[in-house]
């Protein structure tokens, strides 16, 4: 299981992050308007990546957290949606495996639940760590700090307001 995020060259420069105070930007704004790009979701040769290429990174983070919680609780079947459209990813357990079936493609991924959880945590740690390194003010944002707590991660910095 592999998840990555690539800033979209076409849409990315139109994102709102340069106009916002990243220390206090809301969860809603992070999930709709900031850090837009292509979220890649692959397992082996199967690709269930959203095809529209402008998923907000924080929406991807929250989707991954939701799926990780679903995997942990053993709920039989749920679906997650995207903030920017009506597409969904249906989730179900099949033994010790997790099955992800998007509405926007015929492909589906089946992988061990633990593999998804590890890949999800790695994705959030890697992408959020890189984002905070490029935009240190995010380390002070309560929404970002809560996200790291929910994912069981440690976020560097965040004790002082970044300098000019």
PDB file of C-alpha atoms in Angstrom:
ATOM      1  CA  UNK A   1       0.000   0.000   0.000  1.00  0.00           C
ATOM      2  CA  UNK A   2       1.389   3.346  -1.013  1.00  0.00           C
ATOM      3  CA  UNK A   3      -0.002   6.874  -0.675  1.00  0.00           C
ATOM      4  CA  UNK A   4       1.697  10.006  -1.967  1.00  0.00           C
ATOM      5  CA  UNK A   5       0.726  13.585  -2.712  1.00  0.00           C
ATOM      6  CA  UNK A   6       1.955  15.767  -5.549  1.00  0.00           C
ATOM      7  CA  UNK A   7       1.245  19.462  -5.717  1.00  0.00           C
ATOM      8  CA  UNK A   8      -0.764  20.111  -8.840  1.00  0.00           C
ATOM      9  CA  UNK A   9       1.132  22.522 -11.090  1.00  0.00           C
ATOM     10  CA  UNK A  10      -2.064  23.805 -12.693  1.00  0.00           C
ATOM     11  CA  UNK A  11      -4.274  24.328  -9.659  1.00  0.00           C
ATOM     12  CA  UNK A  12      -1.736  24.637  -6.845  1.00  0.00           C
ATOM     13  CA  UNK A  13      -0.722  28.273  -7.428  1.00  0.00           C
ATOM     14  CA  UNK A  14      -4.380  29.247  -7.160  1.00  0.00           C
ATOM     15  CA  UNK A  15      -4.643  27.833  -3.620  1.00  0.00           C
ATOM     16  CA  UNK A  16      -5.491  30.198  -0.766  1.00  0.00           C
ATOM     17  CA  UNK A  17      -2.582  29.419   1.579  1.00  0.00           C
ATOM     18  CA  UNK A  18      -0.526  32.582   0.703  1.00  0.00           C
ATOM     19  CA  UNK A  19      -3.469  34.780   1.761  1.00  0.00           C
ATOM     20  CA  UNK A  20      -4.170  33.070   5.091  1.00  0.00           C
ATOM     21  CA  UNK A  21      -2.616  33.173   8.541  1.00  0.00           C
ATOM     22  CA  UNK A  22      -1.529  29.536   8.726  1.00  0.00           C
ATOM     23  CA  UNK A  23      -1.294  29.695  12.531  1.00  0.00           C
ATOM     24  CA  UNK A  24      -5.063  30.028  12.778  1.00  0.00           C
ATOM     25  CA  UNK A  25      -6.615  28.884   9.484  1.00  0.00           C
ATOM     26  CA  UNK A  26      -9.734  26.798  10.184  1.00  0.00           C
ATOM     27  CA  UNK A  27     -10.255  23.112   9.568  1.00  0.00           C
ATOM     28  CA  UNK A  28     -12.850  23.991   6.931  1.00  0.00           C
ATOM     29  CA  UNK A  29     -10.427  26.200   5.004  1.00  0.00           C
ATOM     30  CA  UNK A  30      -7.636  23.623   5.252  1.00  0.00           C
ATOM     31  CA  UNK A  31      -9.996  20.914   3.963  1.00  0.00           C
ATOM     32  CA  UNK A  32     -11.361  22.990   1.069  1.00  0.00           C
ATOM     33  CA  UNK A  33      -8.903  25.627  -0.072  1.00  0.00           C
ATOM     34  CA  UNK A  34      -5.317  24.906   0.927  1.00  0.00           C
ATOM     35  CA  UNK A  35      -2.486  22.728  -0.364  1.00  0.00           C
ATOM     36  CA  UNK A  36      -4.226  21.266  -3.390  1.00  0.00           C
ATOM     37  CA  UNK A  37      -2.775  18.494  -5.488  1.00  0.00           C
ATOM     38  CA  UNK A  38      -2.933  14.932  -6.707  1.00  0.00           C
ATOM     39  CA  UNK A  39      -3.434  12.256  -4.039  1.00  0.00           C
ATOM     40  CA  UNK A  40      -2.060   8.913  -5.211  1.00  0.00           C
ATOM     41  CA  UNK A  41      -3.415   5.667  -3.692  1.00  0.00           C
ATOM     42  CA  UNK A  42      -1.826   2.484  -5.021  1.00  0.00           C
ATOM     43  CA  UNK A  43      -1.397  -1.127  -4.013  1.00  0.00           C
ATOM     44  CA  UNK A  44       0.771  -3.255  -6.255  1.00  0.00           C
ATOM     45  CA  UNK A  45      -0.346  -2.405  -9.782  1.00  0.00           C
ATOM     46  CA  UNK A  46      -3.815  -1.219  -8.727  1.00  0.00           C
ATOM     47  CA  UNK A  47      -4.390   2.527  -8.660  1.00  0.00           C
ATOM     48  CA  UNK A  48      -7.501   4.034  -7.053  1.00  0.00           C
ATOM     49  CA  UNK A  49      -6.236   7.618  -7.017  1.00  0.00           C
ATOM     50  CA  UNK A  50      -8.866  10.336  -7.394  1.00  0.00           C
ATOM     51  CA  UNK A  51      -8.685  11.298 -11.088  1.00  0.00           C
ATOM     52  CA  UNK A  52      -9.457  15.012 -10.702  1.00  0.00           C
ATOM     53  CA  UNK A  53      -5.969  15.983  -9.404  1.00  0.00           C
ATOM     54  CA  UNK A  54      -6.972  18.763  -7.008  1.00  0.00           C
ATOM     55  CA  UNK A  55      -7.663  17.108  -3.695  1.00  0.00           C
ATOM     56  CA  UNK A  56      -6.886  19.299  -0.678  1.00  0.00           C
ATOM     57  CA  UNK A  57      -4.072  17.613   1.266  1.00  0.00           C
ATOM     58  CA  UNK A  58      -5.824  18.063   4.616  1.00  0.00           C
ATOM     59  CA  UNK A  59      -8.952  16.403   3.230  1.00  0.00           C
ATOM     60  CA  UNK A  60      -6.750  13.442   2.300  1.00  0.00           C
ATOM     61  CA  UNK A  61      -5.312  13.415   5.844  1.00  0.00           C
ATOM     62  CA  UNK A  62      -8.761  13.325   7.435  1.00  0.00           C
ATOM     63  CA  UNK A  63      -9.961  10.652   5.019  1.00  0.00           C
ATOM     64  CA  UNK A  64      -6.960   8.477   5.906  1.00  0.00           C
ATOM     65  CA  UNK A  65      -7.607   9.006   9.638  1.00  0.00           C
ATOM     66  CA  UNK A  66     -11.248   8.029   9.176  1.00  0.00           C
ATOM     67  CA  UNK A  67     -10.283   4.854   7.323  1.00  0.00           C
ATOM     68  CA  UNK A  68      -7.694   4.031  10.004  1.00  0.00           C
ATOM     69  CA  UNK A  69     -10.413   4.389  12.672  1.00  0.00           C
ATOM     70  CA  UNK A  70     -12.780   2.227  10.610  1.00  0.00           C
ATOM     71  CA  UNK A  71     -10.052  -0.405  10.303  1.00  0.00           C
ATOM     72  CA  UNK A  72      -9.476  -0.350  14.062  1.00  0.00           C
ATOM     73  CA  UNK A  73     -13.120  -0.571  15.127  1.00  0.00           C
ATOM     74  CA  UNK A  74     -14.165  -3.378  12.835  1.00  0.00           C
ATOM     75  CA  UNK A  75     -17.377  -1.673  11.706  1.00  0.00           C
ATOM     76  CA  UNK A  76     -18.764  -3.819   8.906  1.00  0.00           C
ATOM     77  CA  UNK A  77     -19.131  -1.274   6.109  1.00  0.00           C
ATOM     78  CA  UNK A  78     -18.904   2.514   5.626  1.00  0.00           C
ATOM     79  CA  UNK A  79     -18.018   5.046   2.975  1.00  0.00           C
ATOM     80  CA  UNK A  80     -15.992   8.257   2.972  1.00  0.00           C
ATOM     81  CA  UNK A  81     -16.524  11.243   0.732  1.00  0.00           C
ATOM     82  CA  UNK A  82     -14.540  14.124  -0.642  1.00  0.00           C
ATOM     83  CA  UNK A  83     -15.209  17.764   0.191  1.00  0.00           C
ATOM     84  CA  UNK A  84     -14.866  18.883  -3.415  1.00  0.00           C
ATOM     85  CA  UNK A  85     -17.414  16.556  -5.101  1.00  0.00           C
ATOM     86  CA  UNK A  86     -19.890  13.720  -4.545  1.00  0.00           C
ATOM     87  CA  UNK A  87     -17.484  10.818  -5.122  1.00  0.00           C
ATOM     88  CA  UNK A  88     -16.997   8.202  -2.393  1.00  0.00           C
ATOM     89  CA  UNK A  89     -14.696   5.383  -1.356  1.00  0.00           C
ATOM     90  CA  UNK A  90     -16.634   2.426   0.043  1.00  0.00           C
ATOM     91  CA  UNK A  91     -14.887   0.454   2.788  1.00  0.00           C
ATOM     92  CA  UNK A  92     -15.521  -3.023   4.095  1.00  0.00           C
ATOM     93  CA  UNK A  93     -13.728  -5.709   6.045  1.00  0.00           C
ATOM     94  CA  UNK A  94     -13.015  -9.062   4.465  1.00  0.00           C
ATOM     95  CA  UNK A  95     -11.444 -11.150   7.190  1.00  0.00           C
ATOM     96  CA  UNK A  96      -8.229  -9.370   8.241  1.00  0.00           C
ATOM     97  CA  UNK A  97      -8.244  -7.362   5.016  1.00  0.00           C
ATOM     98  CA  UNK A  98      -9.602  -3.949   4.180  1.00  0.00           C
ATOM     99  CA  UNK A  99     -11.353  -3.449   0.822  1.00  0.00           C
ATOM    100  CA  UNK A 100     -11.434   0.051  -0.709  1.00  0.00           C
ATOM    101  CA  UNK A 101     -13.860   0.511  -3.646  1.00  0.00           C
ATOM    102  CA  UNK A 102     -14.137   4.030  -5.111  1.00  0.00           C
ATOM    103  CA  UNK A 103     -17.207   5.208  -7.002  1.00  0.00           C
ATOM    104  CA  UNK A 104     -15.001   6.904  -9.635  1.00  0.00           C
ATOM    105  CA  UNK A 105     -13.264   3.748 -10.934  1.00  0.00           C
ATOM    106  CA  UNK A 106     -13.960   0.043 -11.356  1.00  0.00           C
ATOM    107  CA  UNK A 107     -10.708  -0.853  -9.568  1.00  0.00           C
ATOM    108  CA  UNK A 108     -10.594  -1.783  -5.904  1.00  0.00           C
ATOM    109  CA  UNK A 109      -7.796  -2.410  -3.459  1.00  0.00           C
ATOM    110  CA  UNK A 110      -7.703  -5.247  -0.960  1.00  0.00           C
ATOM    111  CA  UNK A 111      -4.876  -5.134   1.560  1.00  0.00           C
ATOM    112  CA  UNK A 112      -4.204  -6.269   5.116  1.00  0.00           C
ATOM    113  CA  UNK A 113      -5.718  -3.813   7.593  1.00  0.00           C
ATOM    114  CA  UNK A 114      -2.366  -3.362   9.363  1.00  0.00           C
ATOM    115  CA  UNK A 115      -0.708  -2.525   6.034  1.00  0.00           C
ATOM    116  CA  UNK A 116      -3.238   0.250   5.362  1.00  0.00           C
ATOM    117  CA  UNK A 117      -2.842   1.631   8.884  1.00  0.00           C
ATOM    118  CA  UNK A 118       0.964   1.704   8.572  1.00  0.00           C
ATOM    119  CA  UNK A 119       0.785   3.287   5.103  1.00  0.00           C
ATOM    120  CA  UNK A 120      -1.732   5.870   6.340  1.00  0.00           C
ATOM    121  CA  UNK A 121       0.362   6.876   9.329  1.00  0.00           C
ATOM    122  CA  UNK A 122       3.478   7.061   7.125  1.00  0.00           C
ATOM    123  CA  UNK A 123       1.610   9.193   4.560  1.00  0.00           C
ATOM    124  CA  UNK A 124       0.429  11.703   7.148  1.00  0.00           C
ATOM    125  CA  UNK A 125       3.825  11.837   8.900  1.00  0.00           C
ATOM    126  CA  UNK A 126       5.769  12.314   5.659  1.00  0.00           C
ATOM    127  CA  UNK A 127       3.441  14.802   3.972  1.00  0.00           C
ATOM    128  CA  UNK A 128       2.575  16.820   7.076  1.00  0.00           C
ATOM    129  CA  UNK A 129       6.236  16.915   8.142  1.00  0.00           C
ATOM    130  CA  UNK A 130       7.235  18.256   4.729  1.00  0.00           C
ATOM    131  CA  UNK A 131       4.399  20.765   4.751  1.00  0.00           C
ATOM    132  CA  UNK A 132       5.364  22.106   8.182  1.00  0.00           C
ATOM    133  CA  UNK A 133       9.006  22.316   7.089  1.00  0.00           C
ATOM    134  CA  UNK A 134       7.931  24.510   4.138  1.00  0.00           C
ATOM    135  CA  UNK A 135       5.312  26.455   6.144  1.00  0.00           C
ATOM    136  CA  UNK A 136       6.503  26.550   9.811  1.00  0.00           C
ATOM    137  CA  UNK A 137       3.467  28.594  10.907  1.00  0.00           C
ATOM    138  CA  UNK A 138       1.360  25.438  10.522  1.00  0.00           C
ATOM    139  CA  UNK A 139       3.114  23.958  13.564  1.00  0.00           C
ATOM    140  CA  UNK A 140       1.293  26.547  15.693  1.00  0.00           C
ATOM    141  CA  UNK A 141      -2.147  25.838  14.243  1.00  0.00           C
ATOM    142  CA  UNK A 142      -4.461  24.062  16.740  1.00  0.00           C
ATOM    143  CA  UNK A 143      -6.160  22.129  13.902  1.00  0.00           C
ATOM    144  CA  UNK A 144      -2.804  20.765  12.740  1.00  0.00           C
ATOM    145  CA  UNK A 145      -1.764  19.900  16.297  1.00  0.00           C
ATOM    146  CA  UNK A 146      -5.052  18.048  16.863  1.00  0.00           C
ATOM    147  CA  UNK A 147      -4.584  16.147  13.593  1.00  0.00           C
ATOM    148  CA  UNK A 148      -1.133  14.983  14.682  1.00  0.00           C
ATOM    149  CA  UNK A 149      -2.520  13.927  18.067  1.00  0.00           C
ATOM    150  CA  UNK A 150      -5.335  11.955  16.419  1.00  0.00           C
ATOM    151  CA  UNK A 151      -2.820  10.231  14.139  1.00  0.00           C
ATOM    152  CA  UNK A 152      -0.537   9.450  17.096  1.00  0.00           C
ATOM    153  CA  UNK A 153       2.310  11.484  15.581  1.00  0.00           C
ATOM    154  CA  UNK A 154       4.752  14.066  16.876  1.00  0.00           C
ATOM    155  CA  UNK A 155       5.013  17.407  15.146  1.00  0.00           C
ATOM    156  CA  UNK A 156       8.284  19.296  15.378  1.00  0.00           C
ATOM    157  CA  UNK A 157       8.167  22.931  16.473  1.00  0.00           C
ATOM    158  CA  UNK A 158       5.107  24.865  17.449  1.00  0.00           C
ATOM    159  CA  UNK A 159       6.237  26.462  20.678  1.00  0.00           C
ATOM    160  CA  UNK A 160       7.062  29.909  19.301  1.00  0.00           C
ATOM    161  CA  UNK A 161       5.647  32.066  16.573  1.00  0.00           C
ATOM    162  CA  UNK A 162       7.935  31.884  13.512  1.00  0.00           C
ATOM    163  CA  UNK A 163       9.995  34.998  12.761  1.00  0.00           C
ATOM    164  CA  UNK A 164       9.618  37.211   9.688  1.00  0.00           C
TER     165      UNK A 164
END
